[in-house]
Amino acid sequence: MIRVLLVDDQPLIRSGFRALLDLECDIEVVAEAADGEEGLVLIKEHLPDVALIDIQMPLMDGIEATRRLAADPALAGVRVVMLTNYGMDEYVFDALRAGAAGFLVKDIVPEDLLHAVRVAARGDALLAPSITRKLIHRYVTQPLPTTGAALEELTSREREAVALAARGLSNSQIADHMVISPMTAKTHINRAMTKLHARDRAQLVVFAYESGLVSPPSR
């Protein structure tokens, strides 16, 4: 059973999401919060598998709540999927750096929301297609300072695995491409995350572009 906690200052949004999620036999909404402060309290109490957190809320916004959650070792198993009405790229970077595993716009269709919860629960990262386009566009038009020195921490096989993960490949697809077992591919990714202090695959994507390991496509 995937345990989900909702954090959004709009009651209608929370009730709509809850009604949708509670219809699924493998998903359970364990609690709701109206702001980041209350959300953190409830997350510590319930330890959900996935927290759906709105970006803009009173008292404490979703990015700050996610940053504090990611800094607490006791909450390492909680996966955060950020929600917004807009999908602006500056929020994407802030959310991923704060520790979010995914980023979705609120006009997502129900099937995609359910898919996002399940993807996040199993430890993978996800971005809405519109967000992915904005993310790539940001690197094409406004490249960030590189962190190439951090690449020295990775073995050549780990660098290859990270580059493939940044292109959206799953562990099984990485394994096929590198001619290794899926377990070995997962090991490469996990070791890279440990060396780079990345919370999840989403942060590996950011690192891969910022370090120059993966180049954004030409326009």
PDB file of C-alpha atoms in Angstrom:
ATOM      1  CA  MET A   1       0.000   0.000   0.000  1.00  0.00           C
ATOM      2  CA  ILE A   2       1.372   3.420  -1.031  1.00  0.00           C
ATOM      3  CA  ARG A   3       0.758   5.931   1.747  1.00  0.00           C
ATOM      4  CA  VAL A   4       0.261   9.519   0.513  1.00  0.00           C
ATOM      5  CA  LEU A   5       0.084  12.818   2.393  1.00  0.00           C
ATOM      6  CA  LEU A   6      -1.412  15.928   0.740  1.00  0.00           C
ATOM      7  CA  VAL A   7      -0.101  19.438   1.453  1.00  0.00           C
ATOM      8  CA  ASP A   8      -2.006  22.238  -0.305  1.00  0.00           C
ATOM      9  CA  ASP A   9      -3.664  25.419   0.943  1.00  0.00           C
ATOM     10  CA  GLN A  10      -6.690  24.932  -1.330  1.00  0.00           C
ATOM     11  CA  PRO A  11      -9.286  22.590   0.262  1.00  0.00           C
ATOM     12  CA  LEU A  12     -10.905  21.893  -3.110  1.00  0.00           C
ATOM     13  CA  ILE A  13      -7.614  20.694  -4.569  1.00  0.00           C
ATOM     14  CA  ARG A  14      -6.953  18.460  -1.571  1.00  0.00           C
ATOM     15  CA  SER A  15     -10.430  16.952  -1.616  1.00  0.00           C
ATOM     16  CA  GLY A  16     -10.249  16.322  -5.354  1.00  0.00           C
ATOM     17  CA  PHE A  17      -6.881  14.623  -5.130  1.00  0.00           C
ATOM     18  CA  ARG A  18      -7.971  12.618  -2.106  1.00  0.00           C
ATOM     19  CA  ALA A  19     -11.130  11.392  -3.818  1.00  0.00           C
ATOM     20  CA  LEU A  20      -9.083  10.278  -6.826  1.00  0.00           C
ATOM     21  CA  LEU A  21      -6.309   8.589  -4.856  1.00  0.00           C
ATOM     22  CA  ASP A  22      -8.609   6.824  -2.409  1.00  0.00           C
ATOM     23  CA  LEU A  23     -10.316   5.043  -5.302  1.00  0.00           C
ATOM     24  CA  GLU A  24      -7.128   3.083  -5.950  1.00  0.00           C
ATOM     25  CA  CYS A  25      -6.684  -0.214  -4.134  1.00  0.00           C
ATOM     26  CA  ASP A  26      -2.924   0.294  -3.754  1.00  0.00           C
ATOM     27  CA  ILE A  27      -2.970   3.959  -2.573  1.00  0.00           C
ATOM     28  CA  GLU A  28      -4.106   5.429   0.748  1.00  0.00           C
ATOM     29  CA  VAL A  29      -4.223   9.116   1.741  1.00  0.00           C
ATOM     30  CA  VAL A  30      -3.092   9.194   5.370  1.00  0.00           C
ATOM     31  CA  ALA A  31      -3.444  12.930   6.123  1.00  0.00           C
ATOM     32  CA  GLU A  32      -3.882  16.445   4.709  1.00  0.00           C
ATOM     33  CA  ALA A  33      -2.238  19.773   5.557  1.00  0.00           C
ATOM     34  CA  ALA A  34      -2.962  23.353   4.498  1.00  0.00           C
ATOM     35  CA  ASP A  35       0.584  24.759   4.708  1.00  0.00           C
ATOM     36  CA  GLY A  36       4.208  23.693   4.858  1.00  0.00           C
ATOM     37  CA  GLU A  37       4.570  23.922   8.632  1.00  0.00           C
ATOM     38  CA  GLU A  38       1.566  21.708   9.274  1.00  0.00           C
ATOM     39  CA  GLY A  39       2.708  19.430   6.486  1.00  0.00           C
ATOM     40  CA  LEU A  40       6.089  18.803   8.107  1.00  0.00           C
ATOM     41  CA  VAL A  41       4.441  17.984  11.432  1.00  0.00           C
ATOM     42  CA  LEU A  42       2.118  15.471   9.793  1.00  0.00           C
ATOM     43  CA  ILE A  43       4.859  13.983   7.626  1.00  0.00           C
ATOM     44  CA  LYS A  44       6.935  13.289  10.735  1.00  0.00           C
ATOM     45  CA  GLU A  45       3.891  11.749  12.396  1.00  0.00           C
ATOM     46  CA  HIS A  46       2.694   9.554   9.526  1.00  0.00           C
ATOM     47  CA  LEU A  47       5.920   8.911   7.537  1.00  0.00           C
ATOM     48  CA  PRO A  48       4.131   8.592   4.173  1.00  0.00           C
ATOM     49  CA  ASP A  49       5.754   7.029   1.125  1.00  0.00           C
ATOM     50  CA  VAL A  50       4.867  10.058  -1.004  1.00  0.00           C
ATOM     51  CA  ALA A  51       4.090  13.671  -0.089  1.00  0.00           C
ATOM     52  CA  LEU A  52       2.254  15.762  -2.703  1.00  0.00           C
ATOM     53  CA  ILE A  53       3.260  19.312  -1.800  1.00  0.00           C
ATOM     54  CA  ASP A  54       2.075  22.576  -3.349  1.00  0.00           C
ATOM     55  CA  ILE A  55       4.734  25.130  -4.260  1.00  0.00           C
ATOM     56  CA  GLN A  56       3.022  28.294  -3.050  1.00  0.00           C
ATOM     57  CA  MET A  57       1.429  28.207   0.407  1.00  0.00           C
ATOM     58  CA  PRO A  58       1.153  30.516   3.431  1.00  0.00           C
ATOM     59  CA  LEU A  59       3.468  30.276   6.479  1.00  0.00           C
ATOM     60  CA  MET A  60       5.954  27.993   4.719  1.00  0.00           C
ATOM     61  CA  ASP A  61       6.056  27.313   1.000  1.00  0.00           C
ATOM     62  CA  GLY A  62       6.510  23.900  -0.528  1.00  0.00           C
ATOM     63  CA  ILE A  63      10.152  24.362  -1.481  1.00  0.00           C
ATOM     64  CA  GLU A  64      11.211  25.296   2.058  1.00  0.00           C
ATOM     65  CA  ALA A  65       9.153  22.424   3.462  1.00  0.00           C
ATOM     66  CA  THR A  66      10.843  20.049   1.029  1.00  0.00           C
ATOM     67  CA  ARG A  67      14.282  21.422   1.899  1.00  0.00           C
ATOM     68  CA  ARG A  68      13.688  20.795   5.609  1.00  0.00           C
ATOM     69  CA  LEU A  69      12.250  17.368   4.920  1.00  0.00           C
ATOM     70  CA  ALA A  70      15.282  16.389   2.846  1.00  0.00           C
ATOM     71  CA  ALA A  71      17.629  17.537   5.622  1.00  0.00           C
ATOM     72  CA  ASP A  72      16.012  15.234   8.195  1.00  0.00           C
ATOM     73  CA  PRO A  73      17.529  11.711   8.080  1.00  0.00           C
ATOM     74  CA  ALA A  74      14.403  10.314   9.757  1.00  0.00           C
ATOM     75  CA  LEU A  75      12.387  11.342   6.672  1.00  0.00           C
ATOM     76  CA  ALA A  76      14.739   9.906   4.055  1.00  0.00           C
ATOM     77  CA  GLY A  77      12.087   7.463   2.874  1.00  0.00           C
ATOM     78  CA  VAL A  78       9.533  10.163   2.041  1.00  0.00           C
ATOM     79  CA  ARG A  79       9.380  11.028  -1.654  1.00  0.00           C
ATOM     80  CA  VAL A  80       8.197  14.537  -2.521  1.00  0.00           C
ATOM     81  CA  VAL A  81       6.238  15.391  -5.664  1.00  0.00           C
ATOM     82  CA  MET A  82       5.794  19.148  -6.050  1.00  0.00           C
ATOM     83  CA  LEU A  83       2.556  20.627  -7.416  1.00  0.00           C
ATOM     84  CA  THR A  84       2.000  24.006  -9.052  1.00  0.00           C
ATOM     85  CA  ASN A  85      -0.488  25.853 -11.230  1.00  0.00           C
ATOM     86  CA  TYR A  86       2.241  27.257 -13.418  1.00  0.00           C
ATOM     87  CA  GLY A  87       5.220  25.008 -14.142  1.00  0.00           C
ATOM     88  CA  MET A  88       7.743  27.843 -14.311  1.00  0.00           C
ATOM     89  CA  ASP A  89      11.328  26.680 -14.747  1.00  0.00           C
ATOM     90  CA  GLU A  90      12.771  28.570 -11.750  1.00  0.00           C
ATOM     91  CA  TYR A  91      10.494  26.532  -9.538  1.00  0.00           C
ATOM     92  CA  VAL A  92      11.723  23.334 -11.182  1.00  0.00           C
ATOM     93  CA  PHE A  93      15.335  24.047 -10.257  1.00  0.00           C
ATOM     94  CA  ASP A  94      14.497  25.161  -6.733  1.00  0.00           C
ATOM     95  CA  ALA A  95      12.297  22.110  -6.180  1.00  0.00           C
ATOM     96  CA  LEU A  96      14.826  19.601  -7.501  1.00  0.00           C
ATOM     97  CA  ARG A  97      17.674  21.140  -5.552  1.00  0.00           C
ATOM     98  CA  ALA A  98      15.530  21.133  -2.431  1.00  0.00           C
ATOM     99  CA  GLY A  99      15.113  17.377  -2.775  1.00  0.00           C
ATOM    100  CA  ALA A 100      11.906  16.828  -4.744  1.00  0.00           C
ATOM    101  CA  ALA A 101      11.582  13.577  -6.667  1.00  0.00           C
ATOM    102  CA  GLY A 102       9.108  15.014  -9.149  1.00  0.00           C
ATOM    103  CA  PHE A 103       7.311  18.129 -10.316  1.00  0.00           C
ATOM    104  CA  LEU A 104       3.790  18.248 -11.759  1.00  0.00           C
ATOM    105  CA  VAL A 105       1.336  20.912 -12.859  1.00  0.00           C
ATOM    106  CA  LYS A 106      -2.125  20.747 -11.275  1.00  0.00           C
ATOM    107  CA  ASP A 107      -3.948  20.403 -14.587  1.00  0.00           C
ATOM    108  CA  ILE A 108      -2.485  16.913 -14.945  1.00  0.00           C
ATOM    109  CA  VAL A 109      -4.968  14.254 -16.034  1.00  0.00           C
ATOM    110  CA  PRO A 110      -5.982  11.749 -13.324  1.00  0.00           C
ATOM    111  CA  GLU A 111      -4.150   8.823 -14.936  1.00  0.00           C
ATOM    112  CA  ASP A 112      -0.880  10.775 -14.962  1.00  0.00           C
ATOM    113  CA  LEU A 113      -1.252  11.786 -11.319  1.00  0.00           C
ATOM    114  CA  LEU A 114      -1.742   8.156 -10.283  1.00  0.00           C
ATOM    115  CA  HIS A 115       1.250   7.162 -12.388  1.00  0.00           C
ATOM    116  CA  ALA A 116       3.334   9.907 -10.758  1.00  0.00           C
ATOM    117  CA  VAL A 117       2.511   8.705  -7.255  1.00  0.00           C
ATOM    118  CA  ARG A 118       3.483   5.139  -8.135  1.00  0.00           C
ATOM    119  CA  VAL A 119       6.698   6.208  -9.879  1.00  0.00           C
ATOM    120  CA  ALA A 120       7.754   8.348  -6.937  1.00  0.00           C
ATOM    121  CA  ALA A 121       6.886   5.603  -4.442  1.00  0.00           C
ATOM    122  CA  ARG A 122       9.229   3.147  -6.119  1.00  0.00           C
ATOM    123  CA  GLY A 123      12.094   5.642  -5.938  1.00  0.00           C
ATOM    124  CA  ASP A 124      12.224   6.987  -9.484  1.00  0.00           C
ATOM    125  CA  ALA A 125      12.127  10.619 -10.541  1.00  0.00           C
ATOM    126  CA  LEU A 126       9.600  12.192 -12.860  1.00  0.00           C
ATOM    127  CA  LEU A 127       8.782  15.493 -14.484  1.00  0.00           C
ATOM    128  CA  ALA A 128       5.694  16.462 -16.427  1.00  0.00           C
ATOM    129  CA  PRO A 129       6.504  16.679 -20.175  1.00  0.00           C
ATOM    130  CA  SER A 130       5.933  20.443 -20.170  1.00  0.00           C
ATOM    131  CA  ILE A 131       8.329  20.780 -17.245  1.00  0.00           C
ATOM    132  CA  THR A 132      10.967  18.675 -19.003  1.00  0.00           C
ATOM    133  CA  ARG A 133      10.828  20.988 -22.025  1.00  0.00           C
ATOM    134  CA  LYS A 134      11.307  24.022 -19.786  1.00  0.00           C
ATOM    135  CA  LEU A 135      14.170  22.318 -17.973  1.00  0.00           C
ATOM    136  CA  ILE A 136      16.041  21.583 -21.196  1.00  0.00           C
ATOM    137  CA  HIS A 137      15.289  25.052 -22.576  1.00  0.00           C
ATOM    138  CA  ARG A 138      16.836  26.590 -19.455  1.00  0.00           C
ATOM    139  CA  TYR A 139      20.098  24.729 -20.052  1.00  0.00           C
ATOM    140  CA  VAL A 140      20.106  25.677 -23.723  1.00  0.00           C
ATOM    141  CA  THR A 141      19.536  29.383 -23.154  1.00  0.00           C
ATOM    142  CA  GLN A 142      20.989  29.969 -19.681  1.00  0.00           C
ATOM    143  CA  PRO A 143      23.701  27.400 -18.903  1.00  0.00           C
ATOM    144  CA  LEU A 144      24.565  27.230 -15.229  1.00  0.00           C
ATOM    145  CA  PRO A 145      28.116  27.076 -13.799  1.00  0.00           C
ATOM    146  CA  THR A 146      29.574  23.615 -14.298  1.00  0.00           C
ATOM    147  CA  THR A 147      30.624  21.330 -11.497  1.00  0.00           C
ATOM    148  CA  GLY A 148      33.005  19.206 -13.547  1.00  0.00           C
ATOM    149  CA  ALA A 149      35.329  18.565 -10.619  1.00  0.00           C
ATOM    150  CA  ALA A 150      32.662  16.401  -9.023  1.00  0.00           C
ATOM    151  CA  LEU A 151      32.943  13.999 -11.949  1.00  0.00           C
ATOM    152  CA  GLU A 152      36.319  12.891 -10.589  1.00  0.00           C
ATOM    153  CA  GLU A 153      34.433  11.154  -7.775  1.00  0.00           C
ATOM    154  CA  LEU A 154      32.740   8.795 -10.232  1.00  0.00           C
ATOM    155  CA  THR A 155      34.122   5.774 -12.059  1.00  0.00           C
ATOM    156  CA  SER A 156      33.753   5.682 -15.834  1.00  0.00           C
ATOM    157  CA  ARG A 157      30.890   3.182 -15.561  1.00  0.00           C
ATOM    158  CA  GLU A 158      29.125   5.315 -12.962  1.00  0.00           C
ATOM    159  CA  ARG A 159      29.455   8.359 -15.220  1.00  0.00           C
ATOM    160  CA  GLU A 160      27.980   6.398 -18.101  1.00  0.00           C
ATOM    161  CA  ALA A 161      25.076   5.213 -15.965  1.00  0.00           C
ATOM    162  CA  VAL A 162      24.358   8.730 -14.695  1.00  0.00           C
ATOM    163  CA  ALA A 163      24.420  10.121 -18.243  1.00  0.00           C
ATOM    164  CA  LEU A 164      21.914   7.501 -19.361  1.00  0.00           C
ATOM    165  CA  ALA A 165      19.694   8.146 -16.347  1.00  0.00           C
ATOM    166  CA  ALA A 166      19.756  11.858 -17.188  1.00  0.00           C
ATOM    167  CA  ARG A 167      18.403  11.008 -20.628  1.00  0.00           C
ATOM    168  CA  GLY A 168      15.422   9.347 -18.996  1.00  0.00           C
ATOM    169  CA  LEU A 169      16.430   5.683 -19.174  1.00  0.00           C
ATOM    170  CA  SER A 170      15.220   3.260 -16.495  1.00  0.00           C
ATOM    171  CA  ASN A 171      17.582   0.850 -14.726  1.00  0.00           C
ATOM    172  CA  SER A 172      16.549  -1.932 -17.116  1.00  0.00           C
ATOM    173  CA  GLN A 173      17.221   0.270 -20.145  1.00  0.00           C
ATOM    174  CA  ILE A 174      20.564   1.367 -18.699  1.00  0.00           C
ATOM    175  CA  ALA A 175      21.432  -2.292 -18.170  1.00  0.00           C
ATOM    176  CA  ASP A 176      20.594  -3.140 -21.788  1.00  0.00           C
ATOM    177  CA  HIS A 177      22.626  -0.211 -23.083  1.00  0.00           C
ATOM    178  CA  MET A 178      25.672  -0.994 -20.919  1.00  0.00           C
ATOM    179  CA  VAL A 179      25.299  -4.787 -21.324  1.00  0.00           C
ATOM    180  CA  ILE A 180      25.095  -5.386 -17.584  1.00  0.00           C
ATOM    181  CA  SER A 181      22.418  -6.704 -15.233  1.00  0.00           C
ATOM    182  CA  PRO A 182      19.670  -4.392 -13.944  1.00  0.00           C
ATOM    183  CA  MET A 183      21.023  -4.914 -10.420  1.00  0.00           C
ATOM    184  CA  THR A 184      24.479  -3.739 -11.493  1.00  0.00           C
ATOM    185  CA  ALA A 185      22.927  -0.720 -13.187  1.00  0.00           C
ATOM    186  CA  LYS A 186      21.047   0.102  -9.992  1.00  0.00           C
ATOM    187  CA  THR A 187      24.292  -0.278  -8.026  1.00  0.00           C
ATOM    188  CA  HIS A 188      26.085   2.194 -10.327  1.00  0.00           C
ATOM    189  CA  ILE A 189      23.272   4.721  -9.890  1.00  0.00           C
ATOM    190  CA  ASN A 190      23.118   4.285  -6.118  1.00  0.00           C
ATOM    191  CA  ARG A 191      26.890   4.650  -5.730  1.00  0.00           C
ATOM    192  CA  ALA A 192      26.845   7.779  -7.876  1.00  0.00           C
ATOM    193  CA  MET A 193      24.058   9.243  -5.753  1.00  0.00           C
ATOM    194  CA  THR A 194      26.058   8.534  -2.592  1.00  0.00           C
ATOM    195  CA  LYS A 195      29.245  10.095  -3.957  1.00  0.00           C
ATOM    196  CA  LEU A 196      27.424  13.177  -5.236  1.00  0.00           C
ATOM    197  CA  HIS A 197      25.195  13.512  -2.149  1.00  0.00           C
ATOM    198  CA  ALA A 198      22.149  13.358  -4.419  1.00  0.00           C
ATOM    199  CA  ARG A 199      18.872  12.516  -2.730  1.00  0.00           C
ATOM    200  CA  ASP A 200      17.436  10.830  -5.807  1.00  0.00           C
ATOM    201  CA  ARG A 201      17.580  10.471  -9.570  1.00  0.00           C
ATOM    202  CA  ALA A 202      16.042  13.899 -10.105  1.00  0.00           C
ATOM    203  CA  GLN A 203      19.071  15.530  -8.512  1.00  0.00           C
ATOM    204  CA  LEU A 204      21.324  13.310 -10.629  1.00  0.00           C
ATOM    205  CA  VAL A 205      19.664  14.819 -13.710  1.00  0.00           C
ATOM    206  CA  VAL A 206      20.499  18.319 -12.481  1.00  0.00           C
ATOM    207  CA  PHE A 207      24.090  17.285 -11.772  1.00  0.00           C
ATOM    208  CA  ALA A 208      24.490  15.635 -15.188  1.00  0.00           C
ATOM    209  CA  TYR A 209      23.582  18.858 -16.994  1.00  0.00           C
ATOM    210  CA  GLU A 210      25.386  21.251 -14.657  1.00  0.00           C
ATOM    211  CA  SER A 211      28.607  19.218 -14.799  1.00  0.00           C
ATOM    212  CA  GLY A 212      28.543  18.961 -18.578  1.00  0.00           C
ATOM    213  CA  LEU A 213      28.215  15.165 -18.450  1.00  0.00           C
ATOM    214  CA  VAL A 214      25.115  15.524 -20.623  1.00  0.00           C
ATOM    215  CA  SER A 215      24.742  18.302 -23.160  1.00  0.00           C
ATOM    216  CA  PRO A 216      21.363  19.857 -23.865  1.00  0.00           C
ATOM    217  CA  PRO A 217      20.104  19.254 -27.411  1.00  0.00           C
ATOM    218  CA  SER A 218      20.737  21.935 -29.985  1.00  0.00           C
ATOM    219  CA  ARG A 219      17.673  23.924 -30.902  1.00  0.00           C
TER     220      ARG A 219
END
